[in-house]
PDB file of C-alpha atoms in Angstrom:
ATOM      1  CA  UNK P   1     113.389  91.808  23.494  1.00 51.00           C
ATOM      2  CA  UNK P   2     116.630  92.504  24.995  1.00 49.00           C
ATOM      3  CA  UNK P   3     115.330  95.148  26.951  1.00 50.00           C
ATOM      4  CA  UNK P   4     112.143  93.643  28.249  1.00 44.00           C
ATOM      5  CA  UNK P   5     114.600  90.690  29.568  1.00 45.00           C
ATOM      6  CA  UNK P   6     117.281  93.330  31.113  1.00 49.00           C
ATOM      7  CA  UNK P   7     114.269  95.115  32.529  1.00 50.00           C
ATOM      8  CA  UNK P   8     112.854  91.774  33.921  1.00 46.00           C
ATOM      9  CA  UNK P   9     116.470  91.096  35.758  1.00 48.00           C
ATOM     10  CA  UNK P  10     116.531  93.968  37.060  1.00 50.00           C
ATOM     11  CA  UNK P  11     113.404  93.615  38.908  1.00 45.00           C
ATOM     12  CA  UNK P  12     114.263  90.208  40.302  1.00 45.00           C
ATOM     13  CA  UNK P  13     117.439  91.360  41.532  1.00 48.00           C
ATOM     14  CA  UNK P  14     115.658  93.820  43.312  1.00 51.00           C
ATOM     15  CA  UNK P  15     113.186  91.836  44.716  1.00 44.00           C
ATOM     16  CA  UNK P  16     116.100  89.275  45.477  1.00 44.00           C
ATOM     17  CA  UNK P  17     117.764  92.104  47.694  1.00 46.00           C
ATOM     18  CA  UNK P  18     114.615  93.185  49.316  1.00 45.00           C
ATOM     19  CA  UNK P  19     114.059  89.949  50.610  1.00 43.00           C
ATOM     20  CA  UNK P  20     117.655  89.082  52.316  1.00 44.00           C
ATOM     21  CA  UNK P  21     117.494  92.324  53.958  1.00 42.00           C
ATOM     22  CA  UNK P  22     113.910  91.607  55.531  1.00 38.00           C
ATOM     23  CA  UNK P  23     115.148  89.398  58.634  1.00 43.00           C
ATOM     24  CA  UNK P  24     113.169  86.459  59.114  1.00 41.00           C
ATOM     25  CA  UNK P  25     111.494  85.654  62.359  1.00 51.00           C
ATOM     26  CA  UNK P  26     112.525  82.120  63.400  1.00 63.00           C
ATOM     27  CA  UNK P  27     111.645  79.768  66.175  1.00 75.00           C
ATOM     28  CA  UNK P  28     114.203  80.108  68.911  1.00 88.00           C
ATOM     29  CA  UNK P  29     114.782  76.960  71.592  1.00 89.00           C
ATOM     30  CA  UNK P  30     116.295  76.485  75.112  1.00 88.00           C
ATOM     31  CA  UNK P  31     117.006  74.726  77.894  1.00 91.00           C
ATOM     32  CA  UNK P  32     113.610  74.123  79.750  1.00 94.00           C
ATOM     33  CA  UNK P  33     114.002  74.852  83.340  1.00 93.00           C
ATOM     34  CA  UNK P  34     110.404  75.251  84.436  1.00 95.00           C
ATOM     35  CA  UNK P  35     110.118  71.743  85.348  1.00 92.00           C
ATOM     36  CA  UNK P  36     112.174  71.891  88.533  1.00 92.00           C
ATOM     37  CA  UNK P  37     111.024  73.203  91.979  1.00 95.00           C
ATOM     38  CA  UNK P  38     111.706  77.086  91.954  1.00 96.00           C
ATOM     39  CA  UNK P  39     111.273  79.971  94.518  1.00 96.00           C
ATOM     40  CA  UNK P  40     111.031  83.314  93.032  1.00 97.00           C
ATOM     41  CA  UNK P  41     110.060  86.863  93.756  1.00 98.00           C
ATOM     42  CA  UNK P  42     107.058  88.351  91.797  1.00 98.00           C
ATOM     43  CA  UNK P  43     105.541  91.598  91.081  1.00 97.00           C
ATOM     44  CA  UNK P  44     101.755  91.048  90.297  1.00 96.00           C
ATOM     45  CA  UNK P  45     100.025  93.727  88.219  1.00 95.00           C
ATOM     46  CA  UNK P  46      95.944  93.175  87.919  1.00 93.00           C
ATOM     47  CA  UNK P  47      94.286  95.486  86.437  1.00 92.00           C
ATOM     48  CA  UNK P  48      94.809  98.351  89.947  1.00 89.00           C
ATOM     49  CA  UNK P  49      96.322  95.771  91.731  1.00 89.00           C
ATOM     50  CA  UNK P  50      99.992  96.015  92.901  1.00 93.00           C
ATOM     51  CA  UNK P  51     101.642  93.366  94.756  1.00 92.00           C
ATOM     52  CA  UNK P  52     104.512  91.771  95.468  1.00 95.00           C
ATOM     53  CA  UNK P  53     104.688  88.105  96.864  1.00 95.00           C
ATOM     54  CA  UNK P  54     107.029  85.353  96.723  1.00 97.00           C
ATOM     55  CA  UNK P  55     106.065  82.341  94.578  1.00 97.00           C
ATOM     56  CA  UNK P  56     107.293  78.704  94.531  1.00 97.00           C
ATOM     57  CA  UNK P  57     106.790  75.685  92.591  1.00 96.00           C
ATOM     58  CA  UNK P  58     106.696  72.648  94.596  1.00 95.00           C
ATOM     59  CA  UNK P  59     106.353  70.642  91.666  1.00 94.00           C
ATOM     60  CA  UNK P  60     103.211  69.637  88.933  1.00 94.00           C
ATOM     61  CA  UNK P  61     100.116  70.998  90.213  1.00 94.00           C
ATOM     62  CA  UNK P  62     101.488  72.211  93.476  1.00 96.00           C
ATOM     63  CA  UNK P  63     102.511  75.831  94.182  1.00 97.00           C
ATOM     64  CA  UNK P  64     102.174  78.379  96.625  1.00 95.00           C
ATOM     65  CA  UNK P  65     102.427  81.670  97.003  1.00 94.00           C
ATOM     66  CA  UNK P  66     102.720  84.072  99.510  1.00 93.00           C
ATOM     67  CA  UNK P  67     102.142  88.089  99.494  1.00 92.00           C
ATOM     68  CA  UNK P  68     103.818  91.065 101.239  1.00 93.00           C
ATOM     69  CA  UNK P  69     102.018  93.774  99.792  1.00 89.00           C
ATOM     70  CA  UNK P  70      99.933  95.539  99.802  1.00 85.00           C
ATOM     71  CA  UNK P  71      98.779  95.939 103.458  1.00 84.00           C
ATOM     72  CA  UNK P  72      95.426  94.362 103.002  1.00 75.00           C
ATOM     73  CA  UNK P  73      97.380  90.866 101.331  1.00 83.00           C
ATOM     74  CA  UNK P  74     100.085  91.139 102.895  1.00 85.00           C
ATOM     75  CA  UNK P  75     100.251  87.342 104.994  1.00 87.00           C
ATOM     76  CA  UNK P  76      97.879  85.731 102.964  1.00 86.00           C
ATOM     77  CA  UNK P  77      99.497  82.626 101.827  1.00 91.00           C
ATOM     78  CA  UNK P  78      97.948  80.520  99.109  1.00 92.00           C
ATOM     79  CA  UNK P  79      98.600  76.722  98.609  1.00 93.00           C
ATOM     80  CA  UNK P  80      97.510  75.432  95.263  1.00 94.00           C
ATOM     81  CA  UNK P  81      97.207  71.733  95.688  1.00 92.00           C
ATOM     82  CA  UNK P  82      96.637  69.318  92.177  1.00 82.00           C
ATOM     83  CA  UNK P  83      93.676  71.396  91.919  1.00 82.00           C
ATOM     84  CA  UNK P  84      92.464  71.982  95.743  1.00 85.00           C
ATOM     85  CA  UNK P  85      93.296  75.225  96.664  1.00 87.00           C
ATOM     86  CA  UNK P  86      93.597  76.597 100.432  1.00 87.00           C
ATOM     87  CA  UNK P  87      94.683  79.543 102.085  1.00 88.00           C
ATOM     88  CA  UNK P  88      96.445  80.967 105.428  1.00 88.00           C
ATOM     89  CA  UNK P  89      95.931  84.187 106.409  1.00 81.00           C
ATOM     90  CA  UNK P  90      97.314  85.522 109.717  1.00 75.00           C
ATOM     91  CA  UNK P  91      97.755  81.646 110.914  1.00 76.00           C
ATOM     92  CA  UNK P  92      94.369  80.357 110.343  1.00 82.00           C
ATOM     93  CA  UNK P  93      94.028  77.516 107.669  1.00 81.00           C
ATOM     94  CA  UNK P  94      90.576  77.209 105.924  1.00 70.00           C
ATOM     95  CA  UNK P  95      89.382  75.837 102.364  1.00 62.00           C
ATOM     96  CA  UNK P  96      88.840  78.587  99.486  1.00 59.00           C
ATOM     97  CA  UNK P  97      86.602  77.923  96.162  1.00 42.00           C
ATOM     98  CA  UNK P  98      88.666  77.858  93.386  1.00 42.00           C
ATOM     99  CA  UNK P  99      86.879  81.623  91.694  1.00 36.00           C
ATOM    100  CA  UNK P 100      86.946  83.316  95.486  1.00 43.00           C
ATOM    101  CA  UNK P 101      89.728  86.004  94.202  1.00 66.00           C
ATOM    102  CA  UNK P 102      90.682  87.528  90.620  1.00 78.00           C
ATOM    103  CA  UNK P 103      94.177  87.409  92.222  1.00 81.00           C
ATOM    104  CA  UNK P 104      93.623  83.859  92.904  1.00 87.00           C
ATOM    105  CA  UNK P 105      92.402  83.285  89.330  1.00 89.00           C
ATOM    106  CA  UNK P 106      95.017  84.724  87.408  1.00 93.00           C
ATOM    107  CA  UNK P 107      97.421  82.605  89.632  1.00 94.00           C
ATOM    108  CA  UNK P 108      95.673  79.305  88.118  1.00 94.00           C
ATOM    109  CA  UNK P 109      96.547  80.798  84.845  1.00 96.00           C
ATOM    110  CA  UNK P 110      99.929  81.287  85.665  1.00 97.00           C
ATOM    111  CA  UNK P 111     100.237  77.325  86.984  1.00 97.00           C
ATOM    112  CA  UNK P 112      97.928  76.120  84.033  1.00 96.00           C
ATOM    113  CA  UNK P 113     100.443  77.725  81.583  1.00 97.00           C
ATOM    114  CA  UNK P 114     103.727  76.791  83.305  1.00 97.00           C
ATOM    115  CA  UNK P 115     102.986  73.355  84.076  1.00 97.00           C
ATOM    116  CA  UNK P 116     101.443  72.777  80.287  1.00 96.00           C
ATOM    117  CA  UNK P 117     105.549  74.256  78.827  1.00 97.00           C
ATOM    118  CA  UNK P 118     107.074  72.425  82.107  1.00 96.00           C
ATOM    119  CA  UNK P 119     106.270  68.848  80.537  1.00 95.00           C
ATOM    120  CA  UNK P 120     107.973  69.911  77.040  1.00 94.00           C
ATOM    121  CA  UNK P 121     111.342  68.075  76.556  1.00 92.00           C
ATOM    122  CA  UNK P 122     112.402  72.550  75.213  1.00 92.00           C
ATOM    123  CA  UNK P 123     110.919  75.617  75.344  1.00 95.00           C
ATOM    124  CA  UNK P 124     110.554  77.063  71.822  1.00 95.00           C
ATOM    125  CA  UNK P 125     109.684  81.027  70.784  1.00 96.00           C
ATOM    126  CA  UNK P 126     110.459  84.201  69.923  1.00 96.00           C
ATOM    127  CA  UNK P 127     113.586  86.293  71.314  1.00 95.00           C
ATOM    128  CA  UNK P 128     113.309  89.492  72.224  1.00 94.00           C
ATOM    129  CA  UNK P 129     115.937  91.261  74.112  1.00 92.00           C
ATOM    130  CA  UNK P 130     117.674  88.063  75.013  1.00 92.00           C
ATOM    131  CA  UNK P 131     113.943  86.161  76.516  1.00 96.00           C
ATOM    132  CA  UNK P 132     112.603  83.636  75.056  1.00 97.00           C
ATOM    133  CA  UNK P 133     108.390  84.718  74.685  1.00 97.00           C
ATOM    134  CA  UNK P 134     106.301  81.903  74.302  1.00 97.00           C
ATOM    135  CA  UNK P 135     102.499  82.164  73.352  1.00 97.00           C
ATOM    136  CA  UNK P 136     100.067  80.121  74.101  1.00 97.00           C
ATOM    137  CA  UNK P 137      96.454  80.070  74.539  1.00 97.00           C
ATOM    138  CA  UNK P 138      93.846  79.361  78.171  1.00 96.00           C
ATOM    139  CA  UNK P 139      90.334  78.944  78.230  1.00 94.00           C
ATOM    140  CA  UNK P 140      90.416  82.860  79.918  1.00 93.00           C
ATOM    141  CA  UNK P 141      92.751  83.897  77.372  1.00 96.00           C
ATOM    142  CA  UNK P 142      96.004  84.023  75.352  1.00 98.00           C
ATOM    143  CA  UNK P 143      99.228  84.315  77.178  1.00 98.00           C
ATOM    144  CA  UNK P 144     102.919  84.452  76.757  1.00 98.00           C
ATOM    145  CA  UNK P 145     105.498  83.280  78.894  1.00 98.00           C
ATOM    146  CA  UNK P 146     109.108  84.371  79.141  1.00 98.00           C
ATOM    147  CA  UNK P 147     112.108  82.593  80.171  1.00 97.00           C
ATOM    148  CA  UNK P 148     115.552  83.962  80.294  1.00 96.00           C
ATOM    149  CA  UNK P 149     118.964  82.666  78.929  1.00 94.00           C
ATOM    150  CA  UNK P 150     118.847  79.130  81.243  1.00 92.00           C
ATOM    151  CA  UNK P 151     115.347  78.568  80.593  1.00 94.00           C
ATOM    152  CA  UNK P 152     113.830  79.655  83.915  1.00 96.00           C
ATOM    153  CA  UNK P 153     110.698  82.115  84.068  1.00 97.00           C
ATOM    154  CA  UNK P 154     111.317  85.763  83.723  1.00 98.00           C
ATOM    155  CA  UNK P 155     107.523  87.026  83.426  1.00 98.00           C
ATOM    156  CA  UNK P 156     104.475  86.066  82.445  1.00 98.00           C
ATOM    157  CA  UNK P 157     101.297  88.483  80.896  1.00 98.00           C
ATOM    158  CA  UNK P 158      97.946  88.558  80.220  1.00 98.00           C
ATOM    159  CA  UNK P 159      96.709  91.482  78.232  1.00 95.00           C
ATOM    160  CA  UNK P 160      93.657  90.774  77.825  1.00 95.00           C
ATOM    161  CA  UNK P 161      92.859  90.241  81.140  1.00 95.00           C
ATOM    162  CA  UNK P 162      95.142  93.332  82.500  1.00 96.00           C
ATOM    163  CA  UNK P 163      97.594  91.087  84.029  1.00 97.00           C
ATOM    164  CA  UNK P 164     101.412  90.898  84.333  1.00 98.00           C
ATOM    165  CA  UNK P 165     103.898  89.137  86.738  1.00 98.00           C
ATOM    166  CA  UNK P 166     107.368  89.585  86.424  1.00 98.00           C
ATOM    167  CA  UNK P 167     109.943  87.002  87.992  1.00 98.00           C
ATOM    168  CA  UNK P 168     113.162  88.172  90.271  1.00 96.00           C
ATOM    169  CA  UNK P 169     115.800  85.975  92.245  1.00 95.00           C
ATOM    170  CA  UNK P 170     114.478  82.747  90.553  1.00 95.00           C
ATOM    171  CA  UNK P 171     116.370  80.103  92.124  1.00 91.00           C
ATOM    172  CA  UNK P 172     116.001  75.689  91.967  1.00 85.00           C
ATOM    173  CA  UNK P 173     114.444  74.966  95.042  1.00 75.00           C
ATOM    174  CA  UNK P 174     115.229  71.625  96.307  1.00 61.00           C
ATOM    175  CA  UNK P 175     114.999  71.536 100.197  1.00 61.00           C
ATOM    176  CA  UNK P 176     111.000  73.185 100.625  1.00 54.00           C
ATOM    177  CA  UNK P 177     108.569  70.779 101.698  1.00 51.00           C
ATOM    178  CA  UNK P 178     105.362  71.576 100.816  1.00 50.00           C
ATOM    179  CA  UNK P 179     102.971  72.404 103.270  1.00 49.00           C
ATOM    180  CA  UNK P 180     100.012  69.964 104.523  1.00 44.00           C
ATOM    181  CA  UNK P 181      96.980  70.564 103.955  1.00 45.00           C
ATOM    182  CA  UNK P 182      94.709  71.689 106.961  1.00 42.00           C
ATOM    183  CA  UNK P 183      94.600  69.205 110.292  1.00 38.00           C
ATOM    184  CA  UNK P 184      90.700  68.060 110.632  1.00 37.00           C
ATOM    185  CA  UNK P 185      90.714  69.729 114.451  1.00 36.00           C
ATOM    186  CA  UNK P 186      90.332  73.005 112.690  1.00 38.00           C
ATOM    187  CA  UNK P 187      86.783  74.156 114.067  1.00 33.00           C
ATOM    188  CA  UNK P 188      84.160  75.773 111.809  1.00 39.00           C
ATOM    189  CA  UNK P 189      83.904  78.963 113.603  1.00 36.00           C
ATOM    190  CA  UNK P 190      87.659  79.701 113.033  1.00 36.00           C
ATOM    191  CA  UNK P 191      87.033  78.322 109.258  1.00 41.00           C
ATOM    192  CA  UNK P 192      84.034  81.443 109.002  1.00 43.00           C
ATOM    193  CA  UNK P 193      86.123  83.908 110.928  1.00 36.00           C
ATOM    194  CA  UNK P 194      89.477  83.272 108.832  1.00 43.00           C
ATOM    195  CA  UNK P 195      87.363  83.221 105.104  1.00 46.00           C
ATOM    196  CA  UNK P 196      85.319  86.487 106.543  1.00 44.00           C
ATOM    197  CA  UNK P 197      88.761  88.274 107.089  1.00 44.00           C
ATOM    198  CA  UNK P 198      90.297  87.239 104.102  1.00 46.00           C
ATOM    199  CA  UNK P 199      87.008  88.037 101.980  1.00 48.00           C
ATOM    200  CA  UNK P 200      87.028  91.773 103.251  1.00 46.00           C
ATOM    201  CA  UNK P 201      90.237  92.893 103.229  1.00 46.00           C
ATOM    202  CA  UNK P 202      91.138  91.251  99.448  1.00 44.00           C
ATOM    203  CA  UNK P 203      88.045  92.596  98.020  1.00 47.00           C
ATOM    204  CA  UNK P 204      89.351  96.398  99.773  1.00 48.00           C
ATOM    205  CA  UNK P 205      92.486  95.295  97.952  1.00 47.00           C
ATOM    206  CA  UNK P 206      91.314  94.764  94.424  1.00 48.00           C
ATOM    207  CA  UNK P 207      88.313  97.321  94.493  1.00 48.00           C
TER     208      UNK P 207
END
């Protein structure tokens, strides 16, 4: 008997150590900074896509961003208004649908999940290599969304849907006024010509 109860300790203590040197994976918090206005630098990867552009958040709902590469995006500029979206390319304003570009698509993603964590009173996740990853879960997909030490965005994937941006030079943006939306005088043939143009030379882009 005394040996089935010194073999029976000796188990649990071994068990006992096995456990307390298994780290535990705990829910980390910070300071949530992606509910203020922010400009940042981002490199988009879609699937072949490459490009670089510089996003801001004006605020809920309203973001824009604008790209400088690759050749074929580079000027396009698009304005994502409390669901309205609109687009300037080389100076011409016009109205896009919502599903024109996968570009433009995984953008909505991108606003859908930072405005959802931007209403939290703390960001809570995982840490890895000092960010903060935060899952979550879209219609077209799950997601995770990384912040850095002070809470702002660092990067923000996709796997699923073969898409990664990654944040640089995020800084609070308080002095950009967003832009207006197009002025009624804009004619319908410059509306055609404008969308035709953009239509061509995104699809080259992402083909």
């Amino acid at each position: 008997m005394k040996k089935l109860f010194t073999s029976f300790f000796a188990v649990f203590m071994i068990f006992c150590f096995a456990s307390c040197s298994t780290p535990m994976k705990s829910t980390e918090k910070r300071q949530n900074n992606l509910n203020c206005s922010f400009s940042s630098k981002a490199l988009i990867s879609l699937d072949k896509l490459n490009a670089d552009a510089t996003i801001k958040r004006l605020g809920d709902g309203m973001w824009e961003a604008e790209f400088e590469s690759p050749n074929t995006l580079s000027g396009v500029k698009l304005t994502f208004m409390d669901g309205n979206v609109s687009a300037d390319y080389k100076g011409l304003s016009f109205s896009v649908p919502r599903s024109a570009l996968p570009v433009k698509a995984m953008l909505l993603n991108l606003i859908d999940a930072v405005d959802e964590n931007a209403r939290k009173e703390e960001l809570k996740g995982s840490e890895n290599e000092g960010m903060l990853e935060i899952p979550g879960s879209l219609e077209s997909g799950d997601y995770t969304l990384s912040v850095d030490e002070n809470g702002y965005i660092a990067a923000f994937s996709m796997p699923n849907n073969l898409l990664c941006i990654t944040f640089s030079e995020v800084s609070p943006d308080t002095s950009y006024t967003p832009s207006t939306e197009p002025s009624s005088s804009s004619t319908a043939e410059t509306t055609e010509i404008a969308s035709a143009a953009v239509s061509t030379e995104t699809t080259s882009a992402i083909s």
